Amino acid sequence: MGGFALDSKDQRFGGLSGLIVEGNRLTAVSDRGFWFRGLLNIGVDGTFLGIEDGQLAPILSSKGEPLKIERGEHDAEALTKWGTSYAVAFERFHRIGLYDPAAGDEGRPEYIRDIPGIAKSPGNGGIEALAGIDDGRLLALTEEAESKTGDIVGWIIDQERRDPIVYPKTRWKPTDAAYHPQIGVLILERRFSALTGFSARIRLADQESIAPSGVISGAIVTRFAGSIISDNFEGIAVSQAPDGRLLVWIVSDDNFSFLQRTLLLAFLWDPD
């Protein structure tokens, strides 16, 4: 339903790797430790007409300080709404931070660190995908951490448990996930080739496969490859358009490279 390449004179802008869209409000996180917020201009029929009032602010630590790059605290890679909190997954210094959205830029996290095996994740291959499910569970998938069977490691997290789950390892890596009660769980996947560049696709997970010790399965519902909109897509979200239809949003991480772009795209969800 529309798309734009986002840019800014602010050198802090870029590296967007996680996404929430609520009404016309967009919230994203960057892998250099910033919140990015903006107001979306969405037509009655769901057409994405633009974004305005973009603002950057440091993501804070539990001490109320901006996250330190030199300590490896800054690398925010996933964002989802979980209950009343914004859950942010960080790589390098692996953890999940729970932020109160009502606190805005001043929010301080409560950290979830007691996730079995998370500390063994590769520095740049930790939790890359998060989806808060409305039954109180949080799905977390790493990008490169492997199980004993060679699959991609993940967890189903709730207030008391951290149960293992795996994602089949292929040339495609999970880069984000999103949940909506009318759809289920969508998982964004990425592949890179030196010959063809970036490709992306979206999988609709089978609900019954999202279970303790399960292997996530599901059909591929769309692909992005070999076109002008191919890029390093790392964020996905679902929102409701003013006319009640559902929109699927994806955002790309430009890696602060002049060779890549920050693309924000909106698509109409069509279950048929």
PDB file of C-alpha atoms in Angstrom:
ATOM      1  CA  MET A   1       0.000   0.000   0.000  1.00  0.00           C
ATOM      2  CA  GLY A   2       3.008   2.249  -0.334  1.00  0.00           C
ATOM      3  CA  GLY A   3       6.630   2.689   0.584  1.00  0.00           C
ATOM      4  CA  PHE A   4       9.347   5.269   1.106  1.00  0.00           C
ATOM      5  CA  ALA A   5      13.117   5.394   1.415  1.00  0.00           C
ATOM      6  CA  LEU A   6      13.767   7.238   4.679  1.00  0.00           C
ATOM      7  CA  ASP A   7      16.726   9.539   5.146  1.00  0.00           C
ATOM      8  CA  SER A   8      17.926  12.157   7.592  1.00  0.00           C
ATOM      9  CA  LYS A   9      20.714  14.684   8.006  1.00  0.00           C
ATOM     10  CA  ASP A  10      21.081  13.382  11.571  1.00  0.00           C
ATOM     11  CA  GLN A  11      24.034  10.991  11.397  1.00  0.00           C
ATOM     12  CA  ARG A  12      22.530   8.899  14.204  1.00  0.00           C
ATOM     13  CA  PHE A  13      19.693   7.805  11.897  1.00  0.00           C
ATOM     14  CA  GLY A  14      19.859   4.340  10.356  1.00  0.00           C
ATOM     15  CA  GLY A  15      20.313   0.712  11.330  1.00  0.00           C
ATOM     16  CA  LEU A  16      16.606   0.145  12.045  1.00  0.00           C
ATOM     17  CA  SER A  17      16.129  -3.445  13.131  1.00  0.00           C
ATOM     18  CA  GLY A  18      12.791  -3.739  14.926  1.00  0.00           C
ATOM     19  CA  LEU A  19       9.363  -2.223  14.415  1.00  0.00           C
ATOM     20  CA  ILE A  20       5.999  -1.565  16.099  1.00  0.00           C
ATOM     21  CA  VAL A  21       3.097   0.236  14.409  1.00  0.00           C
ATOM     22  CA  GLU A  22       0.117   1.256  16.550  1.00  0.00           C
ATOM     23  CA  GLY A  23      -2.489   3.276  14.670  1.00  0.00           C
ATOM     24  CA  ASN A  24      -0.436   6.001  12.985  1.00  0.00           C
ATOM     25  CA  ARG A  25       2.462   5.810  15.460  1.00  0.00           C
ATOM     26  CA  LEU A  26       5.656   4.065  14.471  1.00  0.00           C
ATOM     27  CA  THR A  27       8.327   3.001  16.945  1.00  0.00           C
ATOM     28  CA  ALA A  28      11.569   1.352  15.864  1.00  0.00           C
ATOM     29  CA  VAL A  29      14.946   0.539  17.394  1.00  0.00           C
ATOM     30  CA  SER A  30      18.371   0.879  15.857  1.00  0.00           C
ATOM     31  CA  ASP A  31      21.446  -1.285  16.246  1.00  0.00           C
ATOM     32  CA  ARG A  32      23.327   1.719  17.589  1.00  0.00           C
ATOM     33  CA  GLY A  33      21.043   2.039  20.583  1.00  0.00           C
ATOM     34  CA  PHE A  34      18.371   4.563  19.586  1.00  0.00           C
ATOM     35  CA  TRP A  35      14.618   4.759  19.515  1.00  0.00           C
ATOM     36  CA  PHE A  36      13.137   6.129  16.305  1.00  0.00           C
ATOM     37  CA  ARG A  37       9.572   7.414  16.457  1.00  0.00           C
ATOM     38  CA  GLY A  38       7.396   8.999  13.814  1.00  0.00           C
ATOM     39  CA  LEU A  39       3.816   9.691  12.764  1.00  0.00           C
ATOM     40  CA  LEU A  40       2.538   7.820   9.725  1.00  0.00           C
ATOM     41  CA  ASN A  41       0.214   9.421   7.205  1.00  0.00           C
ATOM     42  CA  ILE A  42      -2.173   6.608   6.295  1.00  0.00           C
ATOM     43  CA  GLY A  43      -5.151   7.046   3.992  1.00  0.00           C
ATOM     44  CA  VAL A  44      -8.605   5.759   4.859  1.00  0.00           C
ATOM     45  CA  ASP A  45      -8.039   2.776   2.571  1.00  0.00           C
ATOM     46  CA  GLY A  46      -4.656   2.005   4.161  1.00  0.00           C
ATOM     47  CA  THR A  47      -2.457   3.727   1.572  1.00  0.00           C
ATOM     48  CA  PHE A  48       0.881   4.751   3.118  1.00  0.00           C
ATOM     49  CA  LEU A  49       1.282   8.411   2.190  1.00  0.00           C
ATOM     50  CA  GLY A  50       4.349   9.391   4.206  1.00  0.00           C
ATOM     51  CA  ILE A  51       5.928   9.850   7.617  1.00  0.00           C
ATOM     52  CA  GLU A  52       6.533  13.008   9.626  1.00  0.00           C
ATOM     53  CA  ASP A  53       7.787  14.244  12.983  1.00  0.00           C
ATOM     54  CA  GLY A  54      10.596  11.675  13.074  1.00  0.00           C
ATOM     55  CA  GLN A  55      12.493  11.748  16.360  1.00  0.00           C
ATOM     56  CA  LEU A  56      15.559   9.936  17.692  1.00  0.00           C
ATOM     57  CA  ALA A  57      16.339   9.326  21.359  1.00  0.00           C
ATOM     58  CA  PRO A  58      18.882   7.116  23.147  1.00  0.00           C
ATOM     59  CA  ILE A  59      17.647   3.814  24.524  1.00  0.00           C
ATOM     60  CA  LEU A  60      18.444   3.911  28.230  1.00  0.00           C
ATOM     61  CA  SER A  61      19.978   1.308  30.502  1.00  0.00           C
ATOM     62  CA  SER A  62      18.503   0.274  33.835  1.00  0.00           C
ATOM     63  CA  LYS A  63      20.676   3.032  35.349  1.00  0.00           C
ATOM     64  CA  GLY A  64      19.040   5.649  33.154  1.00  0.00           C
ATOM     65  CA  GLU A  65      22.138   6.104  30.984  1.00  0.00           C
ATOM     66  CA  PRO A  66      22.418   5.854  27.170  1.00  0.00           C
ATOM     67  CA  LEU A  67      23.617   2.414  26.135  1.00  0.00           C
ATOM     68  CA  LYS A  68      27.374   2.259  25.657  1.00  0.00           C
ATOM     69  CA  ILE A  69      28.793   1.085  22.326  1.00  0.00           C
ATOM     70  CA  GLU A  70      32.156   0.339  23.897  1.00  0.00           C
ATOM     71  CA  ARG A  71      30.456  -2.054  26.337  1.00  0.00           C
ATOM     72  CA  GLY A  72      28.472  -3.806  23.625  1.00  0.00           C
ATOM     73  CA  GLU A  73      25.193  -2.718  25.222  1.00  0.00           C
ATOM     74  CA  HIS A  74      23.757  -0.858  22.249  1.00  0.00           C
ATOM     75  CA  ASP A  75      22.903  -3.438  19.594  1.00  0.00           C
ATOM     76  CA  ALA A  76      19.083  -3.468  19.612  1.00  0.00           C
ATOM     77  CA  GLU A  77      17.887  -5.978  17.021  1.00  0.00           C
ATOM     78  CA  ALA A  78      14.200  -6.670  17.677  1.00  0.00           C
ATOM     79  CA  LEU A  79      11.151  -4.927  19.116  1.00  0.00           C
ATOM     80  CA  THR A  80       7.649  -6.121  19.947  1.00  0.00           C
ATOM     81  CA  LYS A  81       4.720  -5.292  22.201  1.00  0.00           C
ATOM     82  CA  TRP A  82       4.477  -7.896  24.975  1.00  0.00           C
ATOM     83  CA  GLY A  83       1.642  -7.293  27.395  1.00  0.00           C
ATOM     84  CA  THR A  84       1.970  -3.666  28.462  1.00  0.00           C
ATOM     85  CA  SER A  85       5.714  -3.527  27.726  1.00  0.00           C
ATOM     86  CA  TYR A  86       7.905  -2.936  24.722  1.00  0.00           C
ATOM     87  CA  ALA A  87      10.316  -5.882  24.575  1.00  0.00           C
ATOM     88  CA  VAL A  88      13.698  -5.092  22.995  1.00  0.00           C
ATOM     89  CA  ALA A  89      16.220  -7.818  22.144  1.00  0.00           C
ATOM     90  CA  PHE A  90      19.922  -6.956  22.211  1.00  0.00           C
ATOM     91  CA  GLU A  91      22.853  -8.769  20.630  1.00  0.00           C
ATOM     92  CA  ARG A  92      26.516  -8.831  21.689  1.00  0.00           C
ATOM     93  CA  PHE A  93      25.576  -8.374  25.364  1.00  0.00           C
ATOM     94  CA  HIS A  94      22.641 -10.752  24.966  1.00  0.00           C
ATOM     95  CA  ARG A  95      19.434  -9.910  26.834  1.00  0.00           C
ATOM     96  CA  ILE A  96      15.838  -8.720  26.479  1.00  0.00           C
ATOM     97  CA  GLY A  97      14.823  -5.381  27.978  1.00  0.00           C
ATOM     98  CA  LEU A  98      11.220  -4.627  28.955  1.00  0.00           C
ATOM     99  CA  TYR A  99      10.370  -0.923  28.636  1.00  0.00           C
ATOM    100  CA  ASP A 100       7.218   0.921  29.710  1.00  0.00           C
ATOM    101  CA  PRO A 101       6.003   2.769  26.584  1.00  0.00           C
ATOM    102  CA  ALA A 102       4.244   5.324  28.802  1.00  0.00           C
ATOM    103  CA  ALA A 103       7.679   6.434  30.047  1.00  0.00           C
ATOM    104  CA  GLY A 104       8.736   7.459  26.543  1.00  0.00           C
ATOM    105  CA  ASP A 105      12.374   8.445  26.128  1.00  0.00           C
ATOM    106  CA  GLU A 106      12.928   8.204  29.900  1.00  0.00           C
ATOM    107  CA  GLY A 107      11.989   4.532  30.116  1.00  0.00           C
ATOM    108  CA  ARG A 108      14.356   2.219  31.991  1.00  0.00           C
ATOM    109  CA  PRO A 109      14.219  -1.527  31.400  1.00  0.00           C
ATOM    110  CA  GLU A 110      13.740  -4.581  33.467  1.00  0.00           C
ATOM    111  CA  TYR A 111      16.055  -7.135  31.906  1.00  0.00           C
ATOM    112  CA  ILE A 112      15.416 -10.779  31.129  1.00  0.00           C
ATOM    113  CA  ARG A 113      18.791 -12.508  31.197  1.00  0.00           C
ATOM    114  CA  ASP A 114      17.941 -15.955  32.580  1.00  0.00           C
ATOM    115  CA  ILE A 115      17.421 -17.528  29.160  1.00  0.00           C
ATOM    116  CA  PRO A 116      19.196 -20.909  28.993  1.00  0.00           C
ATOM    117  CA  GLY A 117      22.085 -20.846  26.538  1.00  0.00           C
ATOM    118  CA  ILE A 118      21.631 -17.270  25.377  1.00  0.00           C
ATOM    119  CA  ALA A 119      25.114 -16.262  26.526  1.00  0.00           C
ATOM    120  CA  LYS A 120      26.590 -18.799  24.099  1.00  0.00           C
ATOM    121  CA  SER A 121      25.017 -17.074  21.091  1.00  0.00           C
ATOM    122  CA  PRO A 122      27.432 -15.582  18.537  1.00  0.00           C
ATOM    123  CA  GLY A 123      28.086 -11.922  19.243  1.00  0.00           C
ATOM    124  CA  ASN A 124      26.268 -10.830  16.101  1.00  0.00           C
ATOM    125  CA  GLY A 125      23.941 -13.833  15.955  1.00  0.00           C
ATOM    126  CA  GLY A 126      21.746 -13.541  19.032  1.00  0.00           C
ATOM    127  CA  ILE A 127      18.018 -12.826  19.278  1.00  0.00           C
ATOM    128  CA  GLU A 128      16.946 -11.190  16.033  1.00  0.00           C
ATOM    129  CA  ALA A 129      13.194 -11.892  16.061  1.00  0.00           C
ATOM    130  CA  LEU A 130      10.590 -11.229  18.751  1.00  0.00           C
ATOM    131  CA  ALA A 131       6.817 -11.633  18.700  1.00  0.00           C
ATOM    132  CA  GLY A 132       4.533 -11.034  21.642  1.00  0.00           C
ATOM    133  CA  ILE A 133       1.584 -13.439  21.446  1.00  0.00           C
ATOM    134  CA  ASP A 134      -1.729 -12.505  23.062  1.00  0.00           C
ATOM    135  CA  ASP A 135      -1.800 -15.621  25.257  1.00  0.00           C
ATOM    136  CA  GLY A 136       1.083 -14.125  27.262  1.00  0.00           C
ATOM    137  CA  ARG A 137       3.960 -15.859  25.493  1.00  0.00           C
ATOM    138  CA  LEU A 138       6.964 -14.202  23.883  1.00  0.00           C
ATOM    139  CA  LEU A 139       8.571 -15.920  20.886  1.00  0.00           C
ATOM    140  CA  ALA A 140      12.308 -15.214  20.570  1.00  0.00           C
ATOM    141  CA  LEU A 141      14.466 -16.522  17.716  1.00  0.00           C
ATOM    142  CA  THR A 142      18.197 -16.096  17.293  1.00  0.00           C
ATOM    143  CA  GLU A 143      19.815 -15.460  13.948  1.00  0.00           C
ATOM    144  CA  GLU A 144      22.755 -17.857  14.139  1.00  0.00           C
ATOM    145  CA  ALA A 145      22.868 -19.744  17.463  1.00  0.00           C
ATOM    146  CA  GLU A 146      22.551 -23.457  16.708  1.00  0.00           C
ATOM    147  CA  SER A 147      21.067 -26.356  18.618  1.00  0.00           C
ATOM    148  CA  LYS A 148      22.692 -29.770  18.890  1.00  0.00           C
ATOM    149  CA  THR A 149      20.708 -30.800  15.807  1.00  0.00           C
ATOM    150  CA  GLY A 150      22.066 -27.850  13.820  1.00  0.00           C
ATOM    151  CA  ASP A 151      18.826 -25.865  13.818  1.00  0.00           C
ATOM    152  CA  ILE A 152      18.411 -22.225  14.842  1.00  0.00           C
ATOM    153  CA  VAL A 153      17.863 -21.770  18.589  1.00  0.00           C
ATOM    154  CA  GLY A 154      14.865 -19.970  20.021  1.00  0.00           C
ATOM    155  CA  TRP A 155      12.714 -19.805  23.132  1.00  0.00           C
ATOM    156  CA  ILE A 156       9.113 -19.424  24.188  1.00  0.00           C
ATOM    157  CA  ILE A 157       9.173 -17.106  27.182  1.00  0.00           C
ATOM    158  CA  ASP A 158       6.488 -16.321  29.734  1.00  0.00           C
ATOM    159  CA  GLN A 159       6.548 -14.955  33.241  1.00  0.00           C
ATOM    160  CA  GLU A 160       7.912 -18.203  34.669  1.00  0.00           C
ATOM    161  CA  ARG A 161       9.256 -20.419  31.876  1.00  0.00           C
ATOM    162  CA  ARG A 162      11.871 -20.233  29.114  1.00  0.00           C
ATOM    163  CA  ASP A 163      11.124 -23.236  26.908  1.00  0.00           C
ATOM    164  CA  PRO A 164      13.324 -24.157  23.933  1.00  0.00           C
ATOM    165  CA  ILE A 165      12.089 -24.095  20.363  1.00  0.00           C
ATOM    166  CA  VAL A 166      14.001 -24.378  17.086  1.00  0.00           C
ATOM    167  CA  TYR A 167      13.764 -22.935  13.604  1.00  0.00           C
ATOM    168  CA  PRO A 168      14.993 -25.088  10.712  1.00  0.00           C
ATOM    169  CA  LYS A 169      18.385 -23.914   9.481  1.00  0.00           C
ATOM    170  CA  THR A 170      18.517 -23.051   5.774  1.00  0.00           C
ATOM    171  CA  ARG A 171      20.176 -20.328   3.729  1.00  0.00           C
ATOM    172  CA  TRP A 172      17.386 -18.092   5.036  1.00  0.00           C
ATOM    173  CA  LYS A 173      17.792 -16.518   8.487  1.00  0.00           C
ATOM    174  CA  PRO A 174      14.977 -15.204  10.692  1.00  0.00           C
ATOM    175  CA  THR A 175      15.329 -11.437  11.118  1.00  0.00           C
ATOM    176  CA  ASP A 176      12.073 -10.514  12.860  1.00  0.00           C
ATOM    177  CA  ALA A 177       8.570 -11.692  13.684  1.00  0.00           C
ATOM    178  CA  ALA A 178       5.161 -10.173  14.328  1.00  0.00           C
ATOM    179  CA  TYR A 179       1.878 -11.417  15.740  1.00  0.00           C
ATOM    180  CA  HIS A 180      -1.712 -10.384  15.115  1.00  0.00           C
ATOM    181  CA  PRO A 181      -4.721 -12.367  16.381  1.00  0.00           C
ATOM    182  CA  GLN A 182      -6.356 -12.328  12.936  1.00  0.00           C
ATOM    183  CA  ILE A 183      -3.215 -13.647  11.240  1.00  0.00           C
ATOM    184  CA  GLY A 184      -0.984 -15.499  13.692  1.00  0.00           C
ATOM    185  CA  VAL A 185       2.806 -15.245  13.665  1.00  0.00           C
ATOM    186  CA  LEU A 186       4.609 -13.873  10.616  1.00  0.00           C
ATOM    187  CA  ILE A 187       8.356 -14.489  10.429  1.00  0.00           C
ATOM    188  CA  LEU A 188      10.562 -12.305   8.250  1.00  0.00           C
ATOM    189  CA  GLU A 189      13.530 -14.114   6.705  1.00  0.00           C
ATOM    190  CA  ARG A 190      16.593 -12.827   4.858  1.00  0.00           C
ATOM    191  CA  ARG A 191      19.191 -14.296   2.548  1.00  0.00           C
ATOM    192  CA  PHE A 192      22.332 -12.659   1.169  1.00  0.00           C
ATOM    193  CA  SER A 193      24.309 -13.624  -1.900  1.00  0.00           C
ATOM    194  CA  ALA A 194      27.363 -11.850  -3.242  1.00  0.00           C
ATOM    195  CA  LEU A 195      25.918 -12.355  -6.730  1.00  0.00           C
ATOM    196  CA  THR A 196      22.293 -11.347  -6.213  1.00  0.00           C
ATOM    197  CA  GLY A 197      22.417  -9.249  -3.027  1.00  0.00           C
ATOM    198  CA  PHE A 198      19.635  -9.338  -0.439  1.00  0.00           C
ATOM    199  CA  SER A 199      16.435 -11.347  -0.719  1.00  0.00           C
ATOM    200  CA  ALA A 200      13.611 -11.540   1.795  1.00  0.00           C
ATOM    201  CA  ARG A 201      10.508 -13.596   2.369  1.00  0.00           C
ATOM    202  CA  ILE A 202       7.729 -13.873   4.942  1.00  0.00           C
ATOM    203  CA  ARG A 203       6.570 -17.138   6.516  1.00  0.00           C
ATOM    204  CA  LEU A 204       3.189 -17.659   8.191  1.00  0.00           C
ATOM    205  CA  ALA A 205       4.009 -19.991  11.061  1.00  0.00           C
ATOM    206  CA  ASP A 206       1.808 -22.957  11.861  1.00  0.00           C
ATOM    207  CA  GLN A 207       0.344 -22.113  15.252  1.00  0.00           C
ATOM    208  CA  GLU A 208       0.663 -25.685  16.551  1.00  0.00           C
ATOM    209  CA  SER A 209       4.411 -25.644  15.823  1.00  0.00           C
ATOM    210  CA  ILE A 210       4.983 -22.782  18.269  1.00  0.00           C
ATOM    211  CA  ALA A 211       5.213 -25.048  21.278  1.00  0.00           C
ATOM    212  CA  PRO A 212       7.873 -26.088  23.814  1.00  0.00           C
ATOM    213  CA  SER A 213      10.571 -28.203  22.119  1.00  0.00           C
ATOM    214  CA  GLY A 214       8.783 -27.661  18.817  1.00  0.00           C
ATOM    215  CA  VAL A 215      10.177 -27.110  15.331  1.00  0.00           C
ATOM    216  CA  ILE A 216       8.597 -24.075  13.709  1.00  0.00           C
ATOM    217  CA  SER A 217       6.956 -24.771  10.354  1.00  0.00           C
ATOM    218  CA  GLY A 218       4.718 -22.830   8.005  1.00  0.00           C
ATOM    219  CA  ALA A 219       4.115 -21.652   4.461  1.00  0.00           C
ATOM    220  CA  ILE A 220       5.948 -18.851   2.664  1.00  0.00           C
ATOM    221  CA  VAL A 221       3.373 -16.172   1.844  1.00  0.00           C
ATOM    222  CA  THR A 222       5.486 -13.639  -0.059  1.00  0.00           C
ATOM    223  CA  ARG A 223       9.004 -13.046  -1.395  1.00  0.00           C
ATOM    224  CA  PHE A 224      11.146 -10.023  -2.240  1.00  0.00           C
ATOM    225  CA  ALA A 225      14.040 -10.689  -4.598  1.00  0.00           C
ATOM    226  CA  GLY A 226      15.676  -9.234  -7.674  1.00  0.00           C
ATOM    227  CA  SER A 227      13.691  -6.013  -7.647  1.00  0.00           C
ATOM    228  CA  ILE A 228      14.095  -2.375  -6.687  1.00  0.00           C
ATOM    229  CA  ILE A 229      12.634  -3.072  -3.246  1.00  0.00           C
ATOM    230  CA  SER A 230      15.134  -5.757  -2.287  1.00  0.00           C
ATOM    231  CA  ASP A 231      17.223  -4.768   0.713  1.00  0.00           C
ATOM    232  CA  ASN A 232      18.312  -5.890   4.177  1.00  0.00           C
ATOM    233  CA  PHE A 233      14.847  -6.203   5.732  1.00  0.00           C
ATOM    234  CA  GLU A 234      15.070  -6.695   9.505  1.00  0.00           C
ATOM    235  CA  GLY A 235      11.778  -5.445  10.966  1.00  0.00           C
ATOM    236  CA  ILE A 236       8.139  -6.488  10.543  1.00  0.00           C
ATOM    237  CA  ALA A 237       4.895  -5.303  12.166  1.00  0.00           C
ATOM    238  CA  VAL A 238       1.142  -5.622  11.648  1.00  0.00           C
ATOM    239  CA  SER A 239      -1.376  -2.817  12.158  1.00  0.00           C
ATOM    240  CA  GLN A 240      -4.992  -2.037  11.345  1.00  0.00           C
ATOM    241  CA  ALA A 241      -5.857   0.508   8.656  1.00  0.00           C
ATOM    242  CA  PRO A 242      -8.626   3.074   9.241  1.00  0.00           C
ATOM    243  CA  ASP A 243     -11.007   0.941   7.165  1.00  0.00           C
ATOM    244  CA  GLY A 244     -10.334  -2.087   9.383  1.00  0.00           C
ATOM    245  CA  ARG A 245      -8.131  -4.027   6.989  1.00  0.00           C
ATOM    246  CA  LEU A 246      -4.718  -5.213   8.120  1.00  0.00           C
ATOM    247  CA  LEU A 247      -1.374  -3.787   6.973  1.00  0.00           C
ATOM    248  CA  VAL A 248       1.954  -5.602   7.095  1.00  0.00           C
ATOM    249  CA  TRP A 249       4.962  -3.304   7.473  1.00  0.00           C
ATOM    250  CA  ILE A 250       8.623  -4.112   6.838  1.00  0.00           C
ATOM    251  CA  VAL A 251      11.707  -1.956   7.357  1.00  0.00           C
ATOM    252  CA  SER A 252      15.273  -2.423   6.158  1.00  0.00           C
ATOM    253  CA  ASP A 253      18.529  -1.915   8.042  1.00  0.00           C
ATOM    254  CA  ASP A 254      20.893   0.195   5.937  1.00  0.00           C
ATOM    255  CA  ASN A 255      23.901  -0.756   8.091  1.00  0.00           C
ATOM    256  CA  PHE A 256      24.883   2.943   7.865  1.00  0.00           C
ATOM    257  CA  SER A 257      26.161   2.200   4.349  1.00  0.00           C
ATOM    258  CA  PHE A 258      25.708   4.460   1.330  1.00  0.00           C
ATOM    259  CA  LEU A 259      25.128   1.277  -0.686  1.00  0.00           C
ATOM    260  CA  GLN A 260      21.935   0.452   1.229  1.00  0.00           C
ATOM    261  CA  ARG A 261      18.685   2.206   2.117  1.00  0.00           C
ATOM    262  CA  THR A 262      16.207   2.473   4.961  1.00  0.00           C
ATOM    263  CA  LEU A 263      13.049   1.290   3.230  1.00  0.00           C
ATOM    264  CA  LEU A 264       9.694   1.399   5.021  1.00  0.00           C
ATOM    265  CA  LEU A 265       7.036  -0.521   3.089  1.00  0.00           C
ATOM    266  CA  ALA A 266       3.365  -1.252   3.782  1.00  0.00           C
ATOM    267  CA  PHE A 267       1.344  -4.091   2.246  1.00  0.00           C
ATOM    268  CA  LEU A 268      -2.310  -4.998   2.503  1.00  0.00           C
ATOM    269  CA  TRP A 269      -2.796  -8.387   4.161  1.00  0.00           C
ATOM    270  CA  ASP A 270      -4.913 -10.542   1.881  1.00  0.00           C
ATOM    271  CA  PRO A 271      -5.623 -13.966   3.428  1.00  0.00           C
ATOM    272  CA  ASP A 272      -6.720 -15.270   0.008  1.00  0.00           C
TER     273      ASP A 272
END
